[in-house]
mmCIF file of C-alpha atoms in Angstrom:
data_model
loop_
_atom_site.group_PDB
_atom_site.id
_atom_site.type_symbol
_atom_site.label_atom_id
_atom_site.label_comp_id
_atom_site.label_asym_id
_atom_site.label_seq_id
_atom_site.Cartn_x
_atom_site.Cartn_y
_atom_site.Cartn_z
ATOM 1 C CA UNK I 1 6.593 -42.212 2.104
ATOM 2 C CA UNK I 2 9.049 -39.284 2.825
ATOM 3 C CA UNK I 3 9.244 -38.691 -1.025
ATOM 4 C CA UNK I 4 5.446 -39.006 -1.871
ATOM 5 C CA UNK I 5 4.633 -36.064 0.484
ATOM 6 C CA UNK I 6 7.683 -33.943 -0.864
ATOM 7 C CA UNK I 7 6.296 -34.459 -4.604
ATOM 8 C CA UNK I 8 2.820 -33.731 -3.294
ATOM 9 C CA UNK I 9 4.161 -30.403 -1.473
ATOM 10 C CA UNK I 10 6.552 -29.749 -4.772
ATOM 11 C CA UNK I 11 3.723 -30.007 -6.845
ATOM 12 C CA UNK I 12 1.291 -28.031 -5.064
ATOM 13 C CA UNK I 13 3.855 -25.182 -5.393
ATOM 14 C CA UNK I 14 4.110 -25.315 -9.125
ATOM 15 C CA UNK I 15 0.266 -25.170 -9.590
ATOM 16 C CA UNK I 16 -0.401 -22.168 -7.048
ATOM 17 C CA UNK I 17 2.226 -20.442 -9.128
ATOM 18 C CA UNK I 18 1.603 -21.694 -12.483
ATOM 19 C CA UNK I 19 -0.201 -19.176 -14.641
ATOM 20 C CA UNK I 20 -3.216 -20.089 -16.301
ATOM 21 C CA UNK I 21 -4.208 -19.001 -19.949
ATOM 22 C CA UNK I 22 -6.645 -17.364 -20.510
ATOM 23 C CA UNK I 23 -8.084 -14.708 -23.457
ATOM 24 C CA UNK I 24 -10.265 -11.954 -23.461
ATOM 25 C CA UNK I 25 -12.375 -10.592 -26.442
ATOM 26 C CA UNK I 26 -12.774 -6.714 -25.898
ATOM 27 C CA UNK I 27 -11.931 -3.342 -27.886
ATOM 28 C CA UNK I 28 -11.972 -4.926 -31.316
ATOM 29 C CA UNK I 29 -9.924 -7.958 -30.605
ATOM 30 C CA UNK I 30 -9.071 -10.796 -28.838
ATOM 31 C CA UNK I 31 -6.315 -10.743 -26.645
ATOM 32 C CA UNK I 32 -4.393 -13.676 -24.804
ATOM 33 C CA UNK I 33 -3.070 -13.264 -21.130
ATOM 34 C CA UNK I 34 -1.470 -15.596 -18.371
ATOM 35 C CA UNK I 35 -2.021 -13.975 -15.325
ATOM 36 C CA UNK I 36 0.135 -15.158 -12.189
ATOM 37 C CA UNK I 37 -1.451 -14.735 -8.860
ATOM 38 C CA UNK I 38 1.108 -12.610 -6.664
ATOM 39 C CA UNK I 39 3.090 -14.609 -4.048
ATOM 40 C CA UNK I 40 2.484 -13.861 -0.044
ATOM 41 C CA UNK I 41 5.070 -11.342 0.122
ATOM 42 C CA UNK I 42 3.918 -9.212 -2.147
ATOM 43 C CA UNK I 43 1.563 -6.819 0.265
ATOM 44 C CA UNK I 44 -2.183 -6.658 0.069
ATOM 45 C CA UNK I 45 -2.950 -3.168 -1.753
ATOM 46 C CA UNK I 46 -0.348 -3.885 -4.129
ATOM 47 C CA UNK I 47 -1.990 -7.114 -4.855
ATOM 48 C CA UNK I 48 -5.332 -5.685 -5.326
ATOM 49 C CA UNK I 49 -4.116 -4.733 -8.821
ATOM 50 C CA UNK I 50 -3.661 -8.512 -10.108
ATOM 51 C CA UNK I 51 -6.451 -9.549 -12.782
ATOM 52 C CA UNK I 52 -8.098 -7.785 -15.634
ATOM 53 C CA UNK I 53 -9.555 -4.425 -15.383
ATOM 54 C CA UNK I 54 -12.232 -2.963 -18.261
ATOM 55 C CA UNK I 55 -12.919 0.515 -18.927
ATOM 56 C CA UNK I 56 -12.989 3.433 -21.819
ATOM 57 C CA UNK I 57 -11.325 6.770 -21.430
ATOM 58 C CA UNK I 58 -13.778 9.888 -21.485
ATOM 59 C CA UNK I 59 -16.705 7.241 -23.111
ATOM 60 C CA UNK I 60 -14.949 7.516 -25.802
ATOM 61 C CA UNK I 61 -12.462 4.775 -26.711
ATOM 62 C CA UNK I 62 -12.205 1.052 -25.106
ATOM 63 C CA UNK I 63 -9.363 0.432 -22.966
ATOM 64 C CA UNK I 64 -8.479 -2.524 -20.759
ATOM 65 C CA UNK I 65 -5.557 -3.584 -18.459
ATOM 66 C CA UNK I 66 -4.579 -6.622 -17.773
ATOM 67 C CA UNK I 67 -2.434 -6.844 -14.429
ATOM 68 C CA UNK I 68 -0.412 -10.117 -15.384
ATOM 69 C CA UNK I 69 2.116 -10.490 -12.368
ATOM 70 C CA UNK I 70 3.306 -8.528 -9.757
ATOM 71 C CA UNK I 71 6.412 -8.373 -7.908
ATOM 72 C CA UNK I 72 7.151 -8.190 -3.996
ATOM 73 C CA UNK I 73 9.033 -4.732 -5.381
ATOM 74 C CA UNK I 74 5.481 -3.339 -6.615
ATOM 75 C CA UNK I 75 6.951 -4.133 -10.080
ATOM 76 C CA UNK I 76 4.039 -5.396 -12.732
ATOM 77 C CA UNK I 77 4.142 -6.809 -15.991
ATOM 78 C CA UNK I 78 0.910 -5.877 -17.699
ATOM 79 C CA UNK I 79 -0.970 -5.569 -21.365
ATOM 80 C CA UNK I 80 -2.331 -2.395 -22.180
ATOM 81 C CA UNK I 81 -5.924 -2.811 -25.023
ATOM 82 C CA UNK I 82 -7.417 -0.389 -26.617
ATOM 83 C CA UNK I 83 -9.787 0.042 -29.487
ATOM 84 C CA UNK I 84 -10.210 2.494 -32.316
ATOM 85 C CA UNK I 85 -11.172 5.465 -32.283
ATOM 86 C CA UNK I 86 -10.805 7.467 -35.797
ATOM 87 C CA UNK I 87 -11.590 11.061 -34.284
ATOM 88 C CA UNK I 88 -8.421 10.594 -32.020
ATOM 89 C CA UNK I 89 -6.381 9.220 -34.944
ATOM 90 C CA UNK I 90 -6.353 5.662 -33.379
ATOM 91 C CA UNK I 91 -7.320 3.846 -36.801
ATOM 92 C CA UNK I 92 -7.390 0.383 -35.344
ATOM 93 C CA UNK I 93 -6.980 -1.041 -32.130
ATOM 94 C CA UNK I 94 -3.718 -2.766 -30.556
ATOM 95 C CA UNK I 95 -2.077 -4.177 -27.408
ATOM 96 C CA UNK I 96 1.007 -3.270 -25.603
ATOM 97 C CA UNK I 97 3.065 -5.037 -23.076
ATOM 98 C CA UNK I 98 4.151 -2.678 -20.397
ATOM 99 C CA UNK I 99 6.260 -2.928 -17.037
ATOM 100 C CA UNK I 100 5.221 -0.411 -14.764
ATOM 101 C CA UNK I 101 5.313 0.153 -10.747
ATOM 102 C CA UNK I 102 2.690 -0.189 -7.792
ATOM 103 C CA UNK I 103 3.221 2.123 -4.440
ATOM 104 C CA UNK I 104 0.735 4.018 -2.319
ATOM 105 C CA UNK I 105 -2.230 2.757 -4.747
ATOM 106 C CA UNK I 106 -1.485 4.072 -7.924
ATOM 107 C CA UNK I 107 0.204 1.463 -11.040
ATOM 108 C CA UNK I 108 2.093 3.757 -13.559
ATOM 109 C CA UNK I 109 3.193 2.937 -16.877
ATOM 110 C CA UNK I 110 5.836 4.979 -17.523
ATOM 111 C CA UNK I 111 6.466 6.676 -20.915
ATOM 112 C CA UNK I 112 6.603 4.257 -23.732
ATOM 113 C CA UNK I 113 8.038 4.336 -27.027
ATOM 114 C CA UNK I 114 5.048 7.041 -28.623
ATOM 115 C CA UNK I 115 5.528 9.092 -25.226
ATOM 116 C CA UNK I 116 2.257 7.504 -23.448
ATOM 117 C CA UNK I 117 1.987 7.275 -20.088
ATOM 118 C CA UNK I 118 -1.006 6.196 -17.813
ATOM 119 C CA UNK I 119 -1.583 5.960 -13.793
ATOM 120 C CA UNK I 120 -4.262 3.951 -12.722
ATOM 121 C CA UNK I 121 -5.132 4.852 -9.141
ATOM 122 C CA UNK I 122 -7.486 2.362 -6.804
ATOM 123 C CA UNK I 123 -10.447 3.649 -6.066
ATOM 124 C CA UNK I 124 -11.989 0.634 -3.999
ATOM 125 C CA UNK I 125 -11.846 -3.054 -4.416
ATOM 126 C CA UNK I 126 -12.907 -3.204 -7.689
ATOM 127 C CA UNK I 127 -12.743 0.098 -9.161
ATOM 128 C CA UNK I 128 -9.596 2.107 -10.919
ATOM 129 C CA UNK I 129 -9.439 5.735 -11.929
ATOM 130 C CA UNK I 130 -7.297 5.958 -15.152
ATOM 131 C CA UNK I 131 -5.149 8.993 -16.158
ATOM 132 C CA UNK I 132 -4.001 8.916 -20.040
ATOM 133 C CA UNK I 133 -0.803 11.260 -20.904
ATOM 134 C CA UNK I 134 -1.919 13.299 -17.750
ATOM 135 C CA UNK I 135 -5.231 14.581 -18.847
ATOM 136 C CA UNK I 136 -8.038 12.089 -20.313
ATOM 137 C CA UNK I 137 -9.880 10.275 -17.479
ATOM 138 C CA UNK I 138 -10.804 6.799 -17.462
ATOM 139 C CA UNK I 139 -12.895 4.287 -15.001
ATOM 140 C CA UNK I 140 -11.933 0.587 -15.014
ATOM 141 C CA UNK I 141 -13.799 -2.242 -13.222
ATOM 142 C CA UNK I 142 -12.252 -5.750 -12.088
ATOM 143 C CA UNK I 143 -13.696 -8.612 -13.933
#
């Protein structure tokens, strides 16, 4: 019997940390994400940034983020989406892994490979204020 309840209790630990596929079509494209809900440790407003978030900067050009795990550290693996927008010389749209950092509300994506970076702030439970290359604005909701 001793075993049965171990496999139970081993298995119910793989699930709750097992991420689950999923895909999203938005900005031109469809895009496939495994998001892994954060473990206990990692603090509640940190957290709070898990899941998919869908926005435009300046009404202008689609944009999502996709929050796809989080470390205790603040540390979180995400996928950057966006769409095209010709007058901005974004010809067609694309999707970028990126590792950025969580602390005192704000996720930033450091400078990438093109010299983009973007800080999302949280602005409430289901609301994010973007920041593209330190001067467009952008508002994301949690879907």
């Amino acid at each position: 019997m001793k075993s049965i309840g171990f496999a139970t209790a081993a298995l119910s630990v793989l699930f709750a940390e097992a991420a689950i596929a999923e895909s999203l079509t938005k900005c031109e494209q469809t895009v496939q994400y495994n998001i892994t809900a954060p473990k206990p440790d990692v603090p509640a407003d940190v957290r709070a940034f898990s899941g998919v978030w869908i926005g435009d900067w300046s009404n202008q050009l689609c944009g999502v983020l996709i929050v796809e795990a989080i470390q205790s550290d603040g540390t979180a693996q995400t996928k950057y989406v966006w769409g095209s927008n010709p007058g901005w010389g974004i010809a067609k749209p694309g999707v970028s892994a990126w590792t950025g950092k969580i602390a005192n509300g704000v996720l930033k994506l450091p400078p990438n490979s093109r010299g983009v970076f973007v800080d999302y702030t949280m602005k409430g439970p289901a609301s994010l204020a973007g920041v593209y290359r330190g001067q467009t604005q952008g508002t994301f909701t949690k879907q």
